[in-house]
Short mmCIF file of C-alpha atoms in Angstrom, two decimals:
data_model
loop_
_atom_site.label_atom_id
_atom_site.label_comp_id
_atom_site.label_asym_id
_atom_site.label_seq_id
_atom_site.Cartn_x
_atom_site.Cartn_y
_atom_site.Cartn_z
CA MET A 29 14.00 -68.26 18.16
CA THR A 30 17.27 -68.11 20.05
CA LEU A 31 17.46 -67.78 23.81
CA THR A 32 18.82 -64.24 23.48
CA SER A 33 15.84 -63.34 21.30
CA PHE A 34 13.50 -64.79 23.92
CA TRP A 35 15.26 -62.72 26.58
CA LEU A 36 14.93 -59.50 24.57
CA LEU A 37 11.26 -60.27 23.88
CA TRP A 38 10.70 -60.85 27.61
CA LEU A 39 12.34 -57.50 28.39
CA LEU A 40 10.17 -55.78 25.77
CA LEU A 41 7.00 -57.32 27.24
CA VAL A 42 7.94 -56.28 30.78
CA ALA A 43 8.73 -52.73 29.61
CA ALA A 44 5.51 -52.41 27.61
CA TYR A 45 3.36 -53.80 30.41
CA ASP A 46 5.01 -51.62 33.07
CA PHE A 47 4.75 -48.46 30.96
CA HIS A 48 1.09 -49.13 30.24
CA GLN A 49 -0.12 -50.53 33.59
CA ARG A 50 2.63 -49.41 36.01
CA ARG A 51 3.04 -52.98 37.20
CA ALA A 52 5.05 -56.06 36.30
CA PRO A 53 2.68 -59.04 36.50
CA ASN A 54 3.73 -62.16 38.35
CA TRP A 55 3.13 -64.45 35.37
CA LEU A 56 5.52 -62.40 33.24
CA VAL A 57 8.23 -62.15 35.90
CA LEU A 58 7.91 -65.85 36.73
CA SER A 59 8.14 -66.90 33.08
CA GLY A 60 11.42 -65.02 32.72
CA ALA A 61 12.80 -66.45 35.95
CA LEU A 62 11.85 -70.01 34.93
CA ALA A 63 13.45 -69.51 31.51
CA ALA A 64 16.64 -68.29 33.20
CA LEU A 65 16.67 -71.35 35.47
CA ALA A 66 16.06 -73.63 32.48
CA ALA A 67 18.93 -71.99 30.58
CA LEU A 68 21.20 -72.54 33.56
CA ALA A 69 20.11 -76.17 33.98
CA LEU A 70 20.59 -76.94 30.28
CA GLU A 71 23.90 -75.05 30.23
CA VAL A 72 22.78 -72.74 27.42
CA GLN A 73 22.91 -69.53 29.46
CA PRO A 74 23.51 -66.82 26.83
CA PHE A 75 25.63 -64.53 29.02
CA GLY A 76 28.18 -67.06 30.20
CA ILE A 77 27.34 -67.04 33.90
CA GLY A 78 26.94 -70.04 36.17
CA TRP A 79 24.61 -70.98 38.98
CA SER A 80 26.49 -69.12 41.70
CA GLU A 81 26.69 -65.79 39.85
CA ALA A 82 23.04 -66.08 38.77
CA GLY A 83 21.97 -66.89 42.33
CA ILE A 84 23.94 -63.99 43.78
CA GLY A 85 22.55 -61.64 41.12
CA ALA A 86 19.00 -62.73 41.86
CA ALA A 87 19.42 -62.50 45.63
CA VAL A 88 21.12 -59.10 45.60
CA GLY A 89 18.69 -57.70 43.02
CA PHE A 90 15.70 -58.85 45.02
CA CYS A 91 16.99 -57.95 48.49
CA PHE A 92 18.34 -54.52 47.56
CA LEU A 93 15.09 -53.38 45.97
CA LEU A 94 13.09 -55.03 48.75
CA CYS A 95 14.36 -52.24 51.01
CA PHE A 96 12.74 -49.65 48.72
CA TYR A 97 9.52 -51.66 48.64
CA ALA A 98 9.49 -51.86 52.45
CA VAL A 99 9.40 -48.08 52.75
CA GLY A 100 6.77 -47.70 50.02
CA LEU A 101 8.97 -46.30 47.26
CA MET A 102 8.68 -49.20 44.86
CA GLY A 103 6.16 -51.78 43.78
CA ALA A 104 6.54 -55.50 44.45
CA GLY A 105 6.70 -56.28 40.73
CA ASP A 106 9.79 -54.11 40.37
CA VAL A 107 11.46 -56.05 43.18
CA LYS A 108 10.58 -59.46 41.74
CA PHE A 109 11.65 -58.39 38.26
CA ALA A 110 15.06 -57.27 39.58
CA GLY A 111 15.49 -60.74 41.08
CA ALA A 112 14.54 -62.43 37.80
CA LEU A 113 16.83 -60.10 35.87
CA GLY A 114 19.66 -60.99 38.24
CA LEU A 115 19.13 -64.66 37.33
CA TRP A 116 19.78 -63.81 33.70
CA VAL A 117 22.73 -61.42 33.94
CA GLY A 118 24.37 -61.98 37.33
CA LEU A 119 25.60 -59.34 39.74
CA SER A 120 28.44 -57.94 37.63
CA ALA A 121 26.05 -56.87 34.86
CA LEU A 122 23.21 -55.99 37.20
CA VAL A 123 25.15 -53.10 38.75
CA PRO A 124 25.53 -51.05 35.52
CA ILE A 125 21.96 -51.94 34.55
CA TRP A 126 20.77 -50.57 37.91
CA ILE A 127 22.77 -47.39 37.46
CA ILE A 128 21.38 -46.76 33.97
CA ALA A 129 17.80 -47.57 35.05
CA SER A 130 18.10 -45.33 38.11
CA LEU A 131 19.38 -42.42 36.01
CA ILE A 132 16.46 -42.83 33.60
CA ALA A 133 13.99 -43.10 36.51
CA GLY A 134 15.51 -40.00 38.08
CA ALA A 135 15.10 -38.08 34.82
CA HIS A 136 11.49 -39.30 34.67
CA SER A 137 10.90 -37.98 38.21
CA VAL A 138 12.50 -34.60 37.55
CA LEU A 139 10.53 -34.16 34.33
CA TRP A 140 7.28 -35.18 36.02
CA LEU A 141 7.87 -32.78 38.91
CA ALA A 142 8.73 -29.95 36.52
CA LEU A 143 5.62 -30.58 34.44
CA LYS A 144 3.50 -30.80 37.59
CA ARG A 145 4.79 -27.40 38.71
CA TRP A 146 4.73 -25.75 35.27
CA PRO A 147 2.02 -27.61 33.33
CA PHE A 148 2.86 -26.54 29.79
CA SER A 149 2.13 -30.06 28.50
CA PRO A 150 -0.74 -31.76 30.36
CA ARG A 151 -0.70 -34.75 27.98
CA LEU A 152 2.98 -35.46 28.70
CA THR A 153 2.34 -35.04 32.43
CA LEU A 154 -0.47 -37.62 32.30
CA MET A 155 1.70 -39.98 30.26
CA LEU A 156 4.49 -39.76 32.85
CA LEU A 157 2.01 -40.25 35.70
CA GLY A 158 0.64 -43.46 34.23
CA PRO A 159 -2.87 -44.91 34.27
CA SER A 160 -5.45 -43.66 36.74
CA ARG A 161 -6.33 -46.12 39.50
CA THR A 162 -9.63 -44.98 40.96
CA LEU A 163 -12.79 -46.65 42.17
CA GLU A 164 -16.29 -45.58 41.08
CA SER A 165 -16.52 -43.47 44.25
CA GLY A 166 -13.45 -41.53 43.12
CA ALA A 167 -11.23 -42.80 45.94
CA SER A 168 -7.79 -44.02 44.97
CA THR A 169 -7.28 -47.78 45.30
CA ARG A 170 -3.61 -47.44 46.26
CA ARG A 171 -0.68 -45.11 46.17
CA PRO A 172 0.07 -44.19 42.55
CA ARG A 173 3.20 -45.68 41.01
CA ILE A 174 4.62 -42.88 38.92
CA ILE A 175 7.96 -44.44 37.96
CA PRO A 176 7.82 -47.63 35.85
CA TYR A 177 11.10 -48.91 37.30
CA ALA A 178 10.80 -52.44 35.91
CA ALA A 179 10.43 -50.91 32.45
CA TYR A 180 13.55 -48.85 32.96
CA LEU A 181 15.43 -51.91 34.23
CA ALA A 182 14.30 -53.79 31.13
CA LEU A 183 15.38 -50.99 28.78
CA ALA A 184 18.74 -50.68 30.53
CA ALA A 185 19.21 -54.46 30.29
CA ALA A 186 18.43 -54.38 26.57
CA ALA A 187 20.93 -51.53 26.12
CA TRP A 188 23.52 -53.55 28.07
CA MET A 189 22.81 -56.51 25.80
CA VAL A 190 23.33 -54.48 22.63
CA TRP A 191 26.16 -52.13 23.63
CA GLY A 192 27.60 -53.07 27.01
CA ARG A 193 28.64 -56.60 26.19
CA GLN A 194 30.68 -55.54 23.15
CA SER A 195 33.42 -53.84 25.17
#
């Protein structure tokens, strides 16, 4: 298995987990970040970036999304995943990945709001909403996370890997 294959598998796992659970688990984010650091240390980084670009990508990815987490618009896993993704691709690739992921997340939001207002497809509405997080008493355990942003970041990164790097 090549390092690029590992990276794509990691992205697929993050996307699948975030779509299904609406969270990016720490063990999964940390494994990707450690693999990125190992690739940098062994000088086998598949995207041709060095320590400084990876560090800047991780710091900017983490800090920028931390602002959204601070106001309650994003989950902590999304923030940590953006930092780990920045370690892999650096800032120059992270910007178009962010733009693509944000456009997809915006489309998700618009579709969910439209289906909430005009419920012609309850099954699709529930799929967009994500899993229910309730206690036995029926009270919600936390604010629902409707947008699986880490999944959209992962899909955008995979698209960048396949199409964006060829130009």
